[in-house]
mmCIF file of C-alpha atoms in Angstrom:
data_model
loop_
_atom_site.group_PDB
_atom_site.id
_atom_site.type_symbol
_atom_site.label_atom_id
_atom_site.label_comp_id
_atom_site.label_asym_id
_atom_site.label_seq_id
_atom_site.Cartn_x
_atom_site.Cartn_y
_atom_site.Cartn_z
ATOM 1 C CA UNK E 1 146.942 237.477 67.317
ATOM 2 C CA UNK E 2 144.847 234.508 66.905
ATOM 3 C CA UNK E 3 145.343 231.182 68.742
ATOM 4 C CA UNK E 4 144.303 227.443 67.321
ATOM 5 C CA UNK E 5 144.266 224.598 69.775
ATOM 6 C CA UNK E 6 144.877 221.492 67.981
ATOM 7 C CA UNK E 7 142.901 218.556 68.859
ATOM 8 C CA UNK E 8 143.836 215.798 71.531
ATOM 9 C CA UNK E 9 142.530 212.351 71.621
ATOM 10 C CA UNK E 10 145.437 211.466 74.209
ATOM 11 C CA UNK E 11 147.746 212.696 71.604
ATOM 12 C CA UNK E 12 147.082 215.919 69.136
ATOM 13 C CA UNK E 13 146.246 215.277 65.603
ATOM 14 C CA UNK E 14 149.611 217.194 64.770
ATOM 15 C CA UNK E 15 151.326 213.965 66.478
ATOM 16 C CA UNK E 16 149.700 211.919 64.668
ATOM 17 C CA UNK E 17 150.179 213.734 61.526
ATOM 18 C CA UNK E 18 153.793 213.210 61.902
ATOM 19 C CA UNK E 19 154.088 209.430 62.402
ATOM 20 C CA UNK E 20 153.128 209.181 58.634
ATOM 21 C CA UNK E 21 150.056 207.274 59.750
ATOM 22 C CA UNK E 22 147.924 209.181 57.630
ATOM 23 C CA UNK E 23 148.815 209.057 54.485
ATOM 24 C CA UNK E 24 147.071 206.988 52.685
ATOM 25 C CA UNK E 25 149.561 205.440 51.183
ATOM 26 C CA UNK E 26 150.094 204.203 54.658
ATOM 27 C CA UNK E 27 147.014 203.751 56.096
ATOM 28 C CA UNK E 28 144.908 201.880 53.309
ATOM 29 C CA UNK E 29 147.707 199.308 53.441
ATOM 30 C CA UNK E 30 147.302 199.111 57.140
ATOM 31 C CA UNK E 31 143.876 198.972 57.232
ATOM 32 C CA UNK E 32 143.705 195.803 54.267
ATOM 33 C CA UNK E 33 146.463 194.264 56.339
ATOM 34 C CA UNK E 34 144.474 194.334 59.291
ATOM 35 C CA UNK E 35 141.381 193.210 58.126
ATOM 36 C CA UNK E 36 142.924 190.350 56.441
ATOM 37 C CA UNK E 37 144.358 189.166 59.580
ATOM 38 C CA UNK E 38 140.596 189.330 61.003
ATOM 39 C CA UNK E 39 139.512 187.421 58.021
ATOM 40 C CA UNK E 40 141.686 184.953 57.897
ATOM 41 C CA UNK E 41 141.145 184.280 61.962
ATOM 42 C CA UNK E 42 137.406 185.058 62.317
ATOM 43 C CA UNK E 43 135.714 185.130 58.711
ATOM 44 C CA UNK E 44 134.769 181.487 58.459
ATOM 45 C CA UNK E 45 133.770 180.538 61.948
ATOM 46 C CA UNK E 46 131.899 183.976 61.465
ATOM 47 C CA UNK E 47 129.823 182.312 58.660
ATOM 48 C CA UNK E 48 128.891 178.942 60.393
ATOM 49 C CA UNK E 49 127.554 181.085 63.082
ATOM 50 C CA UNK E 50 124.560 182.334 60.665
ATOM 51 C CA UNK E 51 122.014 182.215 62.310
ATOM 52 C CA UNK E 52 122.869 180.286 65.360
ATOM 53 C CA UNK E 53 124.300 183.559 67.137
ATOM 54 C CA UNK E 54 122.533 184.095 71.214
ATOM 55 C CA UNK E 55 119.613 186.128 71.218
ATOM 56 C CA UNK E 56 121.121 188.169 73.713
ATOM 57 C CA UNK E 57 123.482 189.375 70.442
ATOM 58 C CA UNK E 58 121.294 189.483 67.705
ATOM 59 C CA UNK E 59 117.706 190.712 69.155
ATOM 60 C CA UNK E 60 119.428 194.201 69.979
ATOM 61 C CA UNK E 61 121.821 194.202 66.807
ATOM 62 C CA UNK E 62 119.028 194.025 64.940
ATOM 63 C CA UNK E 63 117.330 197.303 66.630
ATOM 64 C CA UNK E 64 120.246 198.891 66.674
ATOM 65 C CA UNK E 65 122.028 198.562 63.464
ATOM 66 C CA UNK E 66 120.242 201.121 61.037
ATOM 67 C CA UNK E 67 121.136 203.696 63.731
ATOM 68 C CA UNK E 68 125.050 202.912 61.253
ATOM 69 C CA UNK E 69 122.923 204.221 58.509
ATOM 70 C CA UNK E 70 124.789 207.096 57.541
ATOM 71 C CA UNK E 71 121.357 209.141 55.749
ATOM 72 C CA UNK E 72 120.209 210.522 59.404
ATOM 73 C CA UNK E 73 123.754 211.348 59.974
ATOM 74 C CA UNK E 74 124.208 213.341 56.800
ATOM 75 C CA UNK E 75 120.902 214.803 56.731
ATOM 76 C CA UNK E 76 120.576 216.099 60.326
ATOM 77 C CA UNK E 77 124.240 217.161 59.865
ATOM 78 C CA UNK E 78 123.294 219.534 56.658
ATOM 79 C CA UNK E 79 120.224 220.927 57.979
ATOM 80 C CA UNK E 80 122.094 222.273 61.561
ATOM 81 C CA UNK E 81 125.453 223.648 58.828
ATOM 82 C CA UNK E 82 122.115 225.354 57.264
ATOM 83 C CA UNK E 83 120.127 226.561 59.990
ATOM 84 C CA UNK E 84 122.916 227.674 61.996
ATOM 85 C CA UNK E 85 124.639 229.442 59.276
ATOM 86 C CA UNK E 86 122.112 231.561 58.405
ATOM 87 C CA UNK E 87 121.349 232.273 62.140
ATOM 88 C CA UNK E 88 125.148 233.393 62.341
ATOM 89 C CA UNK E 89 126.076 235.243 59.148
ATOM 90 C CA UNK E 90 123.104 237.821 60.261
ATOM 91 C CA UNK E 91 124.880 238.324 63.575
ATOM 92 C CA UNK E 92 127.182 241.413 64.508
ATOM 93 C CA UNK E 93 129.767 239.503 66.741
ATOM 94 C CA UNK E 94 129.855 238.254 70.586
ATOM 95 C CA UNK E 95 129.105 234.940 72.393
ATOM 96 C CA UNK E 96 126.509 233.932 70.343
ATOM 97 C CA UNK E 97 128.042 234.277 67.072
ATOM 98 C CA UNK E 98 131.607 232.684 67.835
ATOM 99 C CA UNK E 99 129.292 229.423 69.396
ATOM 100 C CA UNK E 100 126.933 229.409 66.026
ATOM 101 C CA UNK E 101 130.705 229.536 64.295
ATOM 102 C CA UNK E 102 131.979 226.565 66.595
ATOM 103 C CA UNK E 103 128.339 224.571 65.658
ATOM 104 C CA UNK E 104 128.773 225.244 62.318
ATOM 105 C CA UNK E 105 132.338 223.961 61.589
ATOM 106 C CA UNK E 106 131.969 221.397 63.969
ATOM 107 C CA UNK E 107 128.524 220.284 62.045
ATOM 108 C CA UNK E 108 130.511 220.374 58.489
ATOM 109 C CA UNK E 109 133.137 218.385 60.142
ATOM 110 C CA UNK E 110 131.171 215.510 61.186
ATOM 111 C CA UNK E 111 129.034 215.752 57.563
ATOM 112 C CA UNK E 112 132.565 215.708 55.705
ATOM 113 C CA UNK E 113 134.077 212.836 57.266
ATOM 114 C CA UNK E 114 130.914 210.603 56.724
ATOM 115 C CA UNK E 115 130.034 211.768 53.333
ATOM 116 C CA UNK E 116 133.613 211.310 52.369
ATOM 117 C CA UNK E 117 133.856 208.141 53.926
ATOM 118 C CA UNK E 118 130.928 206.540 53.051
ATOM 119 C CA UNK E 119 131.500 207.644 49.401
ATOM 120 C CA UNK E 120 134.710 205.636 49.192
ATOM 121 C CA UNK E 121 133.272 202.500 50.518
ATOM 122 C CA UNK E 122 130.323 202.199 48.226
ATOM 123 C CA UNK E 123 132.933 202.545 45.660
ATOM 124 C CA UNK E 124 135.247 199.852 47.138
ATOM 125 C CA UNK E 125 132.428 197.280 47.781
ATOM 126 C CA UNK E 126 131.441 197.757 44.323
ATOM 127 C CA UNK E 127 134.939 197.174 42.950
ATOM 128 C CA UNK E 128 135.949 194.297 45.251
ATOM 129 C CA UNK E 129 132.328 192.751 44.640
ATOM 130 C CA UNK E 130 132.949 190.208 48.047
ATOM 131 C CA UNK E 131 130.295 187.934 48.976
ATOM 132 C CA UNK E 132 128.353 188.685 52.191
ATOM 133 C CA UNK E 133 127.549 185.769 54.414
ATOM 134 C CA UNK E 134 124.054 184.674 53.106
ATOM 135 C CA UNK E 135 125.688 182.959 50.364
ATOM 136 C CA UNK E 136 128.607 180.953 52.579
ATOM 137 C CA UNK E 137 127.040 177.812 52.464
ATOM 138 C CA UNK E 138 127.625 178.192 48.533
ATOM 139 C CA UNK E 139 130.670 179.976 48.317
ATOM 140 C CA UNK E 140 132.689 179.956 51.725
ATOM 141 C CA UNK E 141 133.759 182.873 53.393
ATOM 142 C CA UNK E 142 136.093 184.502 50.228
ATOM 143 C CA UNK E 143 134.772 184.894 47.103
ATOM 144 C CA UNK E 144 134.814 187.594 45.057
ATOM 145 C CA UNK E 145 132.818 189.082 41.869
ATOM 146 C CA UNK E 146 134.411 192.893 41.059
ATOM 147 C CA UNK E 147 131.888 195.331 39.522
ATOM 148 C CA UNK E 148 128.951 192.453 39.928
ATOM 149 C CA UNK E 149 126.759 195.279 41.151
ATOM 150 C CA UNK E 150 124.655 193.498 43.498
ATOM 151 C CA UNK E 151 123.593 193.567 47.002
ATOM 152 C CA UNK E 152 124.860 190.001 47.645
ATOM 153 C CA UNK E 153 128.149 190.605 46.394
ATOM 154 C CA UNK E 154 128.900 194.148 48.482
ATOM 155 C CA UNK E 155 130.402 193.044 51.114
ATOM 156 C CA UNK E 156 133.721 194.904 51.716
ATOM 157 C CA UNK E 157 133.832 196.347 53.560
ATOM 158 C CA UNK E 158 131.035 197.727 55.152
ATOM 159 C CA UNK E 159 129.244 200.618 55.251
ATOM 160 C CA UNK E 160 127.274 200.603 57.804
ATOM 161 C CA UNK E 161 130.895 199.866 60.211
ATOM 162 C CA UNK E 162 132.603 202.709 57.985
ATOM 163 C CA UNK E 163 129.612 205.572 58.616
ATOM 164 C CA UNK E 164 130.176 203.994 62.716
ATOM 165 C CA UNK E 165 133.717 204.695 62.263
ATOM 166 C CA UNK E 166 133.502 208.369 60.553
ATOM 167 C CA UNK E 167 130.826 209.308 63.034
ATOM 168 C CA UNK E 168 131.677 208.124 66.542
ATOM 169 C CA UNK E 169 135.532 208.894 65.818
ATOM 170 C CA UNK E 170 134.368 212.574 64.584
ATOM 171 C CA UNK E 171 132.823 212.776 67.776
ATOM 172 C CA UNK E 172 136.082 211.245 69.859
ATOM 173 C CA UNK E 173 137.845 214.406 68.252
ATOM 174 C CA UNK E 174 135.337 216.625 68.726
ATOM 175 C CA UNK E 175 134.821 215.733 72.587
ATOM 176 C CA UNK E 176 138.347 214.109 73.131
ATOM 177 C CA UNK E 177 137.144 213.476 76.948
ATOM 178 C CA UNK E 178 134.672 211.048 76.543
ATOM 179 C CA UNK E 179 136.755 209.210 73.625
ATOM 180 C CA UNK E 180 136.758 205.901 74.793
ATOM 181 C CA UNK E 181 133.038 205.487 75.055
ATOM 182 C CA UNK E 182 132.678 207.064 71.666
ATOM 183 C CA UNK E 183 135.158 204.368 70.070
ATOM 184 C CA UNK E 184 133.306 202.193 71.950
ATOM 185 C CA UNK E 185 129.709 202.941 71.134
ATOM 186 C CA UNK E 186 130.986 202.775 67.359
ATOM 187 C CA UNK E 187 133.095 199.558 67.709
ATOM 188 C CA UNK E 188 129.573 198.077 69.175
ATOM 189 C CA UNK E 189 127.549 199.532 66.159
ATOM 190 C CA UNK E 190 130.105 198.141 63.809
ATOM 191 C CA UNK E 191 129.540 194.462 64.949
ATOM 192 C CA UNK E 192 125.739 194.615 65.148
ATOM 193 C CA UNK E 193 126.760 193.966 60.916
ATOM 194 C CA UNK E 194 128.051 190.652 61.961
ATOM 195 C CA UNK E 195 125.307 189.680 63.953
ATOM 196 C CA UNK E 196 122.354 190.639 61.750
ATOM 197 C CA UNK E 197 124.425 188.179 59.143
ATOM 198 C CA UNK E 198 124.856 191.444 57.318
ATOM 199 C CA UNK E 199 128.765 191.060 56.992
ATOM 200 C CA UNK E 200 131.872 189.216 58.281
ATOM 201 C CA UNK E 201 134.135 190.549 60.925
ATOM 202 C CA UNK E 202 136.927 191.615 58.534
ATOM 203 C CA UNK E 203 133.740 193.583 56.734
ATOM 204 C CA UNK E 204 133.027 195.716 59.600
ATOM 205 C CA UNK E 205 136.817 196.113 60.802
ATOM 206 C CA UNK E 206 137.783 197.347 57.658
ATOM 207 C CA UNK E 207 134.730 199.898 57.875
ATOM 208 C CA UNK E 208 135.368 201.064 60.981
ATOM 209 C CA UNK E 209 138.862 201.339 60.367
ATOM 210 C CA UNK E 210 138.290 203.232 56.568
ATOM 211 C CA UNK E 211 135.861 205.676 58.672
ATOM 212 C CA UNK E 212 137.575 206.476 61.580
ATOM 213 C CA UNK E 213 141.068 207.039 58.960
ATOM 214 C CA UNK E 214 138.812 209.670 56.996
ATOM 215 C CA UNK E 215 137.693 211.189 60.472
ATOM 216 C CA UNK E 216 141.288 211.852 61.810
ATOM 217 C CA UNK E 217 142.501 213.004 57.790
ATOM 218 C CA UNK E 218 139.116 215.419 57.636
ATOM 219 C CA UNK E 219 139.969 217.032 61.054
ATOM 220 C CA UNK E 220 143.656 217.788 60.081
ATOM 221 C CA UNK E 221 142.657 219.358 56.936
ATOM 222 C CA UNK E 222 140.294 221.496 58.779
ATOM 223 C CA UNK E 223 142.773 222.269 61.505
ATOM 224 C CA UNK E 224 145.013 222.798 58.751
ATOM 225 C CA UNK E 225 142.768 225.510 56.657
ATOM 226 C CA UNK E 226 141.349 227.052 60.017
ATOM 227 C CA UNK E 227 137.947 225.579 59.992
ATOM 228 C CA UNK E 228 138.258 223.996 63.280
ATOM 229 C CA UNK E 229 135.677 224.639 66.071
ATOM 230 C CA UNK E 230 138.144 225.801 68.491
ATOM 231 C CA UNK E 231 137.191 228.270 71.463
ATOM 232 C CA UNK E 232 140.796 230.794 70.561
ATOM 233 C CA UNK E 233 139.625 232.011 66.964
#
């Protein structure tokens, strides 16, 4: 008989599964709601702060915000699924074969919930066409061109705080002990966007809120289909 452990962040994913919290019909509401809240309290003092914001914040958001890039993420992520697949479909069984298994899934999880993630946002930006902050002096903190296409007007929400949210939450699941400094490292990450004058606050909340949702819904459905990492396989 084979045993699955679901995964705990302080609470299993099956408990969170049943609050209805991930649906998306639930969450994507949530998540809008949320962000307009930010918005609506931070968004335009946000703005006047353009360039004005403490060294002390922007010197190390600027050397530390491409690490929210999610291309290193995705491609580092693919090559271990690769390497270690191949290293552990040529194996007969034992200890080293069940951790290659663990690697791999766990690698496929983290690639899933950023591709996924990052995917949707790129779409969203595109379609909600908001203006980033360079051009508040012009246009204030909320205006909006749909399908303009173009850098400027890509704003929400961000993707840089969305590939923070997939990865570092990914990682809260996948090491549940050490979640708090995981959600914190990619809260931190997230708001480097804000500082750099890439985005406004509601921006990078609703990316870090989109990526950690699509972390949480990847990891059920791998729970869910047996594709989890777990040690009891």
């Amino acid at each position: 008989m084979t045993m699955t452990t679901t995964p705990r962040i302080g609470f299993s994913l099956a408990e969170l599964r049943a609050t209805g919290l991930l649906r998306p019909h639930v969450a994507l509401p949530l998540i809008f709601a949320v962000s307009v809240i930010v918005g609506l309290q931070l968004d335009a003092w946000a703005g006047g702060q353009m360039g004005r914001w403490p060294v002390w914040l922007s010197h190390p958001s600027r050397m530390m915000t491409d690490y929210a890039k999610s291309g290193w993420i995705l491609w580092s992520s693919a090559a271990l699924i690769v390497t270690v697949y191949v290293s552990y479909r040529d194996m007969d069984g034992g200890a080293v074969r069940d951790f290659t298994r663990r690697l791999t899934s766990a690698a496929a999880f983290v690639f899933v919930s950023v591709a996924t993630s990052g995917l949707t946002a790129t779409l969203l930006k595109n379609a909600i066409g908001r203006a980033r902050p360079a051009l508040f002096d012009e246009t204030g903190p909320f205006d909006f061109r749909p399908f303009e296409m173009q850098f400027f007007y890509q704003g929400f929400p961000s993707g840089h705080g969305t590939t923070a949210g997939a990865f570092f939450t990914a990682l809260a699941i996948l090491y549940p002990r050490y979640w708090l400094v995981w959600i914190a490292l990619g809260v931190a990450l997230a708001s480097t966007r804000v500082f750099v004058g890439a985005h406004y606050p509601s921006d990078s909340t609703a990316g870090f809120l989109l990526g950690a949702w699509f972390a949480f819904a990847v990891a059920c459905i791998f729970h869910a289909r047996g594709w989890w990492p777990d040690r009891g396989r």
